[in-house]
């Protein structure tokens, strides 16, 4: 790490001599008696503590008259136009400090500047220091309290109209003139010595627009800035360090090496998904189908013929949405789209929490993608990362020179494994930043659900730490009480403000009540990823069939705790990276057996209680691990056996959506009943799924490559049992072993039931039978 920059550097601007005919170089003159040269120097050094009390139109301090001052390094000459009269301003410092005495004026009248730059261009400008404070006291109060649910409407950069505050007569009340367009910049930096907004509108010069301090929140209105302007905040920390920071509330940001924030108008987009939003508000997701397709936008599909170019939001609105509709998924779950600097983090090291990444387009283009999903009947879930943030210089780390968003003590404030910092959830403003951010995505982008990443790391103070590397809570325990309270507040706010949405926890421990209501002692999430099912199932499936009888309990264990949480069964991106192998390559046996095992496993997953999630590429058995820098291997669909896997997933989705018994009672015992869970010798499993209106689907799984002919299994009712799914179908690349469309029950008791069916159970297969009364 190199030496820190200090604020004592005088960024002087050397004016170009005027060479036009008839003009001469401007020579600085002495300031007026009303102006202290020391204060001018403080402006030039960007260390004046109250520029709004010195710049602009001020009382002269000499007993009568006014004086107007401005610092504009790019100006060759300036005229102040006050009440229709021209007052040429004197350059009193060569760096670009101008002033004019107005001895006959005795109140804060309206004025504008006529500015001539060194290329002879003339413009009229409003002075930023003639505008009043624009941030409301109530906004500041709620922010300090940590309860401002619309915080993004207050902090950040906002295109607004503002009117200068002027007096029409001495001693008169202040009134506003006609408003002008511009941008209100606001940033929280309570420990900063000075904050300026810098950008392409002021040559990135921190001396030009120092901001007003409002109890640690700094603000300024700069006229005539348009959408697309690039900006950052230049901050002098308490110890004199000079920092350049992106806006934590930026709606649009650069990514990669360039990290400027960009002014963006969020009020222009016209949504076309009102029908979806109206239905969402009353939708009962717990008793509805939910099959998620997890997508990494940087690698789902690339244009290899165009230098491996990533698709845009606009292209995704067609290509991805068409594919998801074709496949029958109900939701797309996006890996993080909040702006992040490093592609290799997959989006999980966020610097721009309020900006959809510009890798794929603009904020409104991302809205178009979500809008299109909704119009096509697809919900959108996004991964959200409130657990930690990176140390990048332009980001949240040491934002105002102090540990503002993070803890000062690394035992509380740093994830050593990940090289990232942990939010200080006990600080009101930090908690408010995060809660408002969740609401921002739900409201401004119509996101339907938020999957919270790395919840386990938030819940426990000793997460991935050895003794001596963490601090206990106030009761001596390991629970992070502030993080727990934050998660409750976040969930409460989301469900209160946005009915019909869902929040999902990626949580891998035995913490109780993650997806239980807050008033019942839970954290208030809607769902929890079922990491236990994923680990046990993949471990079981990886075993050669001959050994599976010794691990029979691993395949049934998930039903012991299936109703302790509202679970989602997940086969996510984490299972196909870092040497874990692709999903199909986790399966044992030769190529035919691997594909048969995978078809069986997917059928089992869709029959098991719980919502579903499948990662991109798994739906057609991609053989390579996921690579975030490359498109998934679409050419595999040219092979019939892989196209067959895709067809099986497609049919499972459609069957899942159309059969209430497979989704209506996911989270309570009435939706599932074992028929057979102890046939370890044959590695056969059988159970019934129930719907609310007496729908019944009998599911059998044969986890060996042996055909089980004449296999008798008890059934819940007499009737005809139609075979509605068979993973061994030739349509999916199987051997087509089956039951010729179905089989009637017999009045022959089996497995504790009065009726049974005798079937041919295909090898390495899952079969669904739907009971139809005769």
Coordinates of C-alpha atoms in Angstrom, one line a residue, residues 313-758:
X313 CA -30.7 -6.6 -20.5
X314 CA -32.6 -6.0 -23.7
X315 CA -31.4 -9.2 -25.3
X316 CA -32.1 -11.1 -22.1
X317 CA -35.7 -9.8 -22.1
X318 CA -36.1 -11.8 -25.3
X319 CA -33.7 -14.7 -25.2
X320 CA -33.7 -15.7 -21.5
X321 CA -37.4 -15.0 -21.0
X322 CA -38.4 -17.0 -24.0
X323 CA -36.3 -19.9 -22.8
X324 CA -37.6 -19.8 -19.2
X325 CA -41.2 -19.7 -20.5
X326 CA -40.4 -22.7 -22.8
X327 CA -38.9 -24.6 -19.9
X328 CA -41.9 -24.0 -17.7
X329 CA -40.0 -22.3 -14.7
X330 CA -42.1 -20.0 -12.7
X331 CA -39.3 -17.7 -11.5
X332 CA -35.8 -16.5 -12.6
X333 CA -33.4 -16.1 -9.7
X334 CA -30.6 -13.7 -10.7
X335 CA -27.2 -13.9 -9.0
X336 CA -26.4 -10.4 -7.8
X337 CA -27.1 -7.5 -10.2
X338 CA -26.1 -4.7 -7.8
X339 CA -22.9 -3.0 -9.2
X340 CA -19.7 -4.8 -8.4
X341 CA -16.1 -4.2 -9.5
X342 CA -14.7 -7.7 -9.9
X343 CA -16.2 -10.2 -12.3
X344 CA -14.7 -13.1 -10.4
X345 CA -16.8 -12.3 -7.4
X346 CA -19.9 -13.3 -9.4
X347 CA -21.5 -10.2 -8.0
X348 CA -21.2 -11.1 -4.3
X349 CA -18.8 -8.3 -3.5
X350 CA -21.0 -5.2 -4.0
X351 CA -19.9 -1.6 -4.2
X352 CA -23.1 -0.1 -5.7
X353 CA -26.0 -1.4 -3.7
X354 CA -28.5 0.9 -5.4
X355 CA -27.3 0.5 -9.0
X356 CA -28.0 -2.5 -11.3
X357 CA -24.7 -3.3 -12.9
X358 CA -24.0 -1.3 -16.1
X359 CA -22.3 -4.4 -17.7
X360 CA -25.6 -5.2 -19.3
X361 CA -27.2 -1.8 -19.8
X362 CA -29.0 1.0 -18.0
X363 CA -31.3 0.9 -15.0
X364 CA -34.3 1.4 -17.3
X365 CA -33.2 -1.5 -19.5
X366 CA -33.0 -3.7 -16.4
X367 CA -36.5 -2.6 -15.6
X368 CA -37.5 -3.5 -19.1
X369 CA -36.2 -7.0 -18.5
X370 CA -38.2 -7.4 -15.2
X371 CA -41.2 -5.8 -16.9
X372 CA -41.0 -8.4 -19.7
X373 CA -40.7 -11.2 -17.3
X374 CA -43.9 -10.2 -15.6
X375 CA -45.8 -9.7 -18.8
X376 CA -44.8 -13.3 -19.7
X377 CA -45.8 -14.6 -16.3
X378 CA -42.3 -15.0 -14.8
X379 CA -41.4 -13.8 -11.3
X380 CA -37.9 -12.3 -10.7
X381 CA -35.9 -13.0 -7.6
X382 CA -32.5 -11.4 -7.0
X383 CA -29.6 -12.3 -4.8
X384 CA -28.9 -9.6 -2.2
X385 CA -25.6 -9.3 -0.2
X386 CA -26.0 -7.5 3.1
X387 CA -23.5 -9.8 4.9
X388 CA -20.3 -8.1 3.7
X389 CA -18.7 -5.7 1.3
X390 CA -15.3 -5.4 -0.4
X391 CA -12.4 -3.1 0.6
X392 CA -12.2 -1.3 -2.8
X393 CA -11.0 2.3 -2.4
X394 CA -14.0 3.8 -4.1
X395 CA -16.5 1.8 -2.1
X396 CA -17.9 1.9 1.4
X397 CA -14.8 0.9 3.3
X398 CA -13.5 3.7 5.6
X399 CA -16.0 5.9 3.7
X400 CA -15.4 9.2 5.6
X401 CA -12.0 8.2 6.8
X402 CA -13.4 6.2 9.7
X403 CA -15.1 2.8 10.0
X404 CA -18.5 4.2 9.0
X405 CA -20.4 1.3 7.5
X406 CA -18.2 -1.4 9.1
X407 CA -16.9 -2.2 12.6
X408 CA -13.5 -0.7 13.6
X409 CA -12.4 -3.9 15.3
X410 CA -11.6 -6.6 12.7
X411 CA -12.9 -9.2 15.2
X412 CA -16.3 -7.8 14.5
X413 CA -15.8 -6.0 11.1
X414 CA -13.9 -8.3 8.8
X415 CA -14.3 -11.7 7.1
X416 CA -10.8 -13.0 7.0
X417 CA -11.7 -15.8 4.6
X418 CA -13.3 -13.6 2.0
X419 CA -11.1 -10.4 2.5
X420 CA -14.3 -8.4 3.0
X421 CA -15.8 -6.1 5.7
X422 CA -18.9 -6.7 7.8
X423 CA -21.6 -4.2 8.1
X424 CA -22.1 -2.6 11.6
X425 CA -25.7 -3.7 12.0
X426 CA -25.9 -2.0 15.4
X427 CA -25.6 1.5 13.8
X428 CA -29.0 3.0 12.9
X429 CA -27.9 4.6 9.7
X430 CA -26.2 1.5 8.4
X431 CA -29.2 -0.6 9.2
X432 CA -31.4 1.9 7.5
X433 CA -29.1 1.9 4.4
X434 CA -29.7 -1.9 4.0
X435 CA -33.4 -2.0 4.9
X436 CA -34.1 0.8 2.5
X437 CA -32.0 -1.0 -0.2
X438 CA -34.1 -4.1 0.0
X439 CA -37.3 -2.0 -0.3
X440 CA -35.7 -0.1 -3.2
X441 CA -35.3 -3.2 -5.4
X442 CA -38.8 -4.4 -4.5
X443 CA -40.4 -1.0 -5.3
X444 CA -38.3 0.7 -7.9
X445 CA -37.6 -2.5 -9.9
X446 CA -40.7 -4.6 -9.1
X447 CA -38.5 -7.4 -7.9
X448 CA -40.6 -10.2 -6.5
X449 CA -38.2 -11.7 -4.0
X450 CA -34.9 -11.2 -2.4
X451 CA -32.6 -14.1 -1.6
X452 CA -30.3 -13.0 1.2
X453 CA -26.8 -14.4 0.8
X454 CA -24.6 -15.8 3.5
X455 CA -27.1 -15.5 6.4
X456 CA -25.2 -17.9 8.6
X457 CA -22.2 -15.5 8.5
X458 CA -24.4 -12.8 9.8
X459 CA -26.0 -14.8 12.6
X460 CA -22.9 -15.9 14.4
X461 CA -20.0 -13.8 15.7
X462 CA -17.7 -16.7 15.6
X463 CA -18.5 -17.7 12.0
X464 CA -15.3 -19.2 10.4
X465 CA -13.2 -17.8 13.4
X466 CA -11.0 -19.5 15.9
X467 CA -11.0 -18.8 19.6
X468 CA -9.7 -15.3 20.3
X469 CA -10.7 -14.1 16.8
X470 CA -14.2 -13.0 17.8
X471 CA -15.9 -11.0 20.5
X472 CA -19.0 -12.4 22.3
X473 CA -22.2 -10.5 22.5
X474 CA -23.4 -8.7 25.6
X475 CA -24.7 -11.9 27.1
X476 CA -21.5 -13.8 26.4
X477 CA -23.0 -15.7 23.5
X478 CA -22.0 -16.2 19.9
X479 CA -25.1 -14.9 18.3
X480 CA -24.9 -11.5 16.5
X481 CA -27.8 -9.8 18.2
X482 CA -27.6 -6.7 16.0
X483 CA -27.6 -8.7 12.8
X484 CA -30.6 -10.7 14.0
X485 CA -32.5 -7.6 14.8
X486 CA -31.6 -6.1 11.4
X487 CA -32.9 -9.2 9.6
X488 CA -36.1 -9.0 11.5
X489 CA -36.5 -5.3 10.6
X490 CA -35.7 -6.0 7.0
X491 CA -38.2 -8.8 6.7
X492 CA -40.9 -6.8 8.5
X493 CA -40.4 -3.8 6.3
X494 CA -40.5 -5.8 3.1
X495 CA -43.7 -7.7 3.9
X496 CA -45.4 -4.6 5.2
X497 CA -44.5 -2.4 2.3
X498 CA -44.7 -4.9 -0.5
X499 CA -47.4 -7.5 -0.1
X500 CA -47.0 -10.7 -2.1
X501 CA -43.2 -10.6 -2.3
X502 CA -40.9 -13.1 -0.6
X503 CA -37.6 -13.1 1.2
X504 CA -35.4 -16.2 1.1
X505 CA -32.5 -17.0 3.4
X506 CA -29.4 -18.9 2.3
X507 CA -28.7 -20.3 5.7
X508 CA -26.9 -23.5 6.4
X509 CA -27.0 -23.9 10.2
X510 CA -29.5 -25.2 12.7
X511 CA -30.6 -21.7 13.7
X512 CA -34.2 -22.0 14.7
X513 CA -37.1 -20.2 13.0
X514 CA -35.4 -18.7 10.0
X515 CA -38.6 -18.8 8.0
X516 CA -41.0 -18.4 10.9
X517 CA -43.0 -15.2 11.8
X518 CA -41.3 -12.7 13.9
X519 CA -44.1 -12.7 16.4
X520 CA -43.5 -16.4 16.9
X521 CA -39.8 -15.9 17.6
X522 CA -38.6 -16.3 14.0
X523 CA -36.5 -14.1 11.7
X524 CA -39.4 -13.5 9.4
X525 CA -38.1 -14.9 6.1
X526 CA -40.6 -16.4 3.7
X527 CA -38.4 -19.4 2.8
X528 CA -35.0 -21.0 3.6
X529 CA -32.7 -22.8 1.3
X530 CA -32.6 -26.5 2.2
X531 CA -28.9 -27.0 2.3
X532 CA -29.3 -30.3 4.4
X533 CA -31.4 -31.9 1.6
X534 CA -28.9 -30.8 -1.0
X535 CA -25.9 -32.1 0.8
X536 CA -27.5 -35.5 1.8
X537 CA -29.1 -36.0 -1.6
X538 CA -25.9 -35.3 -3.5
X539 CA -23.9 -37.5 -1.2
X540 CA -26.4 -40.3 -1.7
X541 CA -26.6 -39.9 -5.4
X542 CA -22.8 -40.0 -5.7
X543 CA -22.7 -43.5 -4.3
X544 CA -22.5 -46.4 -6.8
X545 CA -25.9 -48.1 -6.7
X546 CA -24.5 -51.3 -5.2
X547 CA -23.6 -49.3 -2.1
X548 CA -26.7 -47.2 -1.8
X549 CA -28.5 -49.8 0.4
X550 CA -26.0 -48.9 3.1
X551 CA -26.9 -45.2 2.9
X552 CA -30.6 -45.5 2.6
X553 CA -31.2 -43.2 5.6
X554 CA -29.4 -40.3 3.9
X555 CA -32.1 -40.3 1.3
X556 CA -35.0 -40.2 3.8
X557 CA -33.6 -38.0 6.5
X558 CA -34.8 -34.8 5.0
X559 CA -38.4 -35.7 5.8
X560 CA -37.6 -35.8 9.5
X561 CA -37.2 -32.0 9.5
X562 CA -39.1 -31.1 6.3
X563 CA -41.7 -28.9 8.1
X564 CA -39.4 -27.1 10.5
X565 CA -38.9 -24.4 7.9
X566 CA -40.5 -23.3 4.6
X567 CA -37.9 -24.9 2.5
X568 CA -36.7 -24.5 -1.1
X569 CA -34.8 -27.5 -2.5
X570 CA -31.7 -26.0 -4.2
X571 CA -29.2 -27.2 -6.7
X572 CA -27.4 -23.9 -7.0
X573 CA -24.2 -22.5 -8.6
X574 CA -22.3 -23.4 -5.5
X575 CA -22.5 -27.1 -6.3
X576 CA -20.9 -26.9 -9.8
X577 CA -17.7 -24.9 -9.1
X578 CA -14.4 -25.1 -7.3
X579 CA -13.7 -28.7 -8.2
X580 CA -17.1 -30.1 -7.2
X581 CA -17.8 -31.1 -10.8
X582 CA -20.9 -30.6 -12.9
X583 CA -24.2 -32.1 -11.7
X584 CA -24.1 -35.0 -14.2
X585 CA -20.5 -35.8 -13.3
X586 CA -21.5 -36.2 -9.7
X587 CA -23.5 -39.3 -10.8
X588 CA -21.8 -42.7 -10.8
X589 CA -21.5 -45.2 -13.6
X590 CA -21.0 -45.0 -17.3
X591 CA -22.5 -42.2 -19.4
X592 CA -25.9 -43.9 -19.7
X593 CA -26.1 -44.5 -16.0
X594 CA -25.0 -41.0 -15.2
X595 CA -27.8 -39.5 -17.3
X596 CA -30.3 -42.0 -15.9
X597 CA -29.3 -41.1 -12.3
X598 CA -29.7 -37.4 -13.1
X599 CA -33.1 -37.9 -14.5
X600 CA -34.1 -40.0 -11.5
X601 CA -32.7 -37.4 -9.2
X602 CA -34.6 -34.5 -10.8
X603 CA -37.8 -36.4 -10.7
X604 CA -37.3 -37.2 -7.0
X605 CA -36.5 -33.5 -6.4
X606 CA -39.8 -32.3 -8.0
X607 CA -41.8 -34.9 -6.0
X608 CA -40.2 -34.0 -2.7
X609 CA -42.0 -31.4 -0.6
X610 CA -40.5 -27.9 -1.0
X611 CA -40.1 -25.3 -3.7
X612 CA -37.4 -25.9 -6.4
X613 CA -34.3 -24.2 -7.8
X614 CA -32.0 -25.4 -10.6
X615 CA -28.9 -23.6 -11.8
X616 CA -28.3 -22.8 -15.5
X617 CA -26.8 -25.6 -17.5
X618 CA -28.0 -28.3 -15.1
X619 CA -31.2 -28.6 -17.0
X620 CA -29.4 -30.2 -19.9
X621 CA -26.6 -32.0 -18.0
X622 CA -23.7 -29.7 -19.0
X623 CA -20.6 -31.8 -18.3
X624 CA -18.1 -29.0 -17.5
X625 CA -18.1 -27.0 -14.3
X626 CA -19.6 -23.6 -14.5
X627 CA -17.2 -20.9 -15.7
X628 CA -18.3 -17.3 -15.1
X629 CA -16.2 -16.1 -18.1
X630 CA -17.9 -18.4 -20.6
X631 CA -21.3 -19.2 -21.9
X632 CA -22.9 -22.4 -20.7
X633 CA -22.4 -25.3 -23.2
X634 CA -25.5 -24.8 -25.4
X635 CA -24.0 -27.1 -28.1
X636 CA -24.8 -30.1 -25.8
X637 CA -28.4 -29.8 -26.9
X638 CA -27.3 -31.1 -30.3
X639 CA -26.9 -34.5 -28.5
X640 CA -30.2 -36.4 -28.1
X641 CA -29.3 -37.7 -24.6
X642 CA -28.8 -34.1 -23.3
X643 CA -31.8 -32.8 -25.1
X644 CA -33.6 -35.6 -23.4
X645 CA -32.6 -34.2 -19.9
X646 CA -33.9 -30.8 -21.0
X647 CA -37.2 -32.4 -22.0
X648 CA -37.4 -34.2 -18.7
X649 CA -37.0 -31.0 -16.8
X650 CA -39.4 -29.2 -19.0
X651 CA -42.0 -31.9 -18.4
X652 CA -41.4 -31.9 -14.7
X653 CA -41.9 -28.2 -14.5
X654 CA -45.2 -28.5 -16.4
X655 CA -46.4 -31.4 -14.3
X656 CA -45.4 -29.6 -11.1
X657 CA -47.3 -26.5 -12.1
X658 CA -50.4 -28.5 -13.2
X659 CA -50.7 -30.9 -10.3
X660 CA -51.7 -29.3 -6.9
X661 CA -50.6 -32.4 -5.0
X662 CA -47.0 -31.5 -5.9
X663 CA -47.1 -28.0 -4.4
X664 CA -50.1 -27.1 -2.4
X665 CA -49.1 -28.6 0.9
X666 CA -45.3 -28.3 0.8
X667 CA -44.8 -26.9 4.3
X668 CA -47.0 -29.0 6.5
X669 CA -47.3 -32.8 7.1
X670 CA -50.6 -33.3 5.3
X671 CA -49.0 -33.1 1.9
X672 CA -46.8 -36.1 2.2
X673 CA -47.0 -39.7 3.4
X674 CA -44.5 -42.5 3.2
X675 CA -45.7 -45.8 1.7
X676 CA -42.3 -47.4 1.7
X677 CA -39.2 -46.0 3.2
X678 CA -37.4 -49.1 4.5
X679 CA -36.7 -51.2 1.4
X680 CA -33.0 -50.6 1.7
X681 CA -32.1 -53.9 0.1
X682 CA -33.7 -52.9 -3.2
X683 CA -33.0 -49.1 -2.8
X684 CA -36.7 -48.4 -3.5
X685 CA -38.7 -45.6 -2.1
X686 CA -42.5 -44.9 -2.4
X687 CA -44.7 -42.1 -1.1
X688 CA -47.8 -40.2 -1.7
X689 CA -48.2 -36.4 -2.4
X690 CA -51.6 -34.9 -1.5
X691 CA -53.4 -31.8 -2.6
X692 CA -56.0 -29.9 -0.8
X693 CA -58.9 -31.3 -2.8
X694 CA -58.1 -35.0 -2.5
X695 CA -55.6 -35.0 -5.3
X696 CA -53.1 -37.9 -4.9
X697 CA -49.9 -38.7 -6.7
X698 CA -48.0 -41.9 -5.9
X699 CA -44.2 -41.6 -6.5
X700 CA -41.8 -44.5 -6.7
X701 CA -38.0 -44.3 -7.0
X702 CA -35.7 -47.1 -8.0
X703 CA -32.1 -46.1 -7.2
X704 CA -30.5 -49.2 -8.8
X705 CA -30.0 -50.2 -12.4
X706 CA -32.1 -53.3 -11.9
X707 CA -35.6 -53.5 -13.4
X708 CA -38.1 -54.4 -10.6
X709 CA -40.7 -56.4 -12.4
X710 CA -44.0 -57.2 -10.6
X711 CA -43.2 -54.8 -7.8
X712 CA -46.2 -54.5 -5.5
X713 CA -46.8 -51.3 -3.6
X714 CA -49.7 -50.2 -1.4
X715 CA -51.9 -47.3 -2.6
X716 CA -54.1 -44.9 -0.7
X717 CA -57.4 -45.6 -2.6
X718 CA -58.8 -48.0 -5.1
X719 CA -58.8 -46.7 -8.7
X720 CA -56.8 -46.5 -11.9
X721 CA -53.2 -45.2 -11.4
X722 CA -52.2 -43.4 -14.5
X723 CA -48.4 -43.2 -15.2
X724 CA -48.0 -39.4 -15.7
X725 CA -44.2 -39.2 -15.5
X726 CA -41.5 -41.8 -16.1
X727 CA -37.8 -40.6 -16.1
X728 CA -36.9 -43.8 -18.1
X729 CA -39.1 -42.7 -21.0
X730 CA -37.4 -42.8 -24.4
X731 CA -38.4 -39.1 -24.8
X732 CA -35.8 -38.4 -22.2
X733 CA -33.1 -40.8 -23.4
X734 CA -34.2 -43.8 -21.3
X735 CA -35.0 -47.4 -22.1
X736 CA -38.8 -46.9 -22.1
X737 CA -39.4 -49.4 -19.4
X738 CA -42.9 -48.7 -17.9
X739 CA -46.5 -49.6 -17.4
X740 CA -48.2 -48.9 -20.6
X741 CA -49.8 -45.7 -19.4
X742 CA -51.1 -47.0 -16.0
X743 CA -52.5 -49.8 -14.0
X744 CA -55.6 -50.5 -12.0
X745 CA -55.4 -51.2 -8.3
X746 CA -56.2 -54.5 -6.8
X747 CA -58.0 -55.2 -3.5
X748 CA -54.9 -56.8 -2.1
X749 CA -53.4 -55.4 1.0
X750 CA -49.8 -54.2 1.0
X751 CA -47.7 -51.8 3.1
X752 CA -50.6 -51.3 5.6
X753 CA -53.1 -50.4 2.9
X754 CA -56.1 -52.3 1.6
X755 CA -55.3 -51.8 -2.0
X756 CA -52.1 -52.1 -4.1
X757 CA -50.7 -52.0 -7.6
X758 CA -48.2 -54.2 -9.2

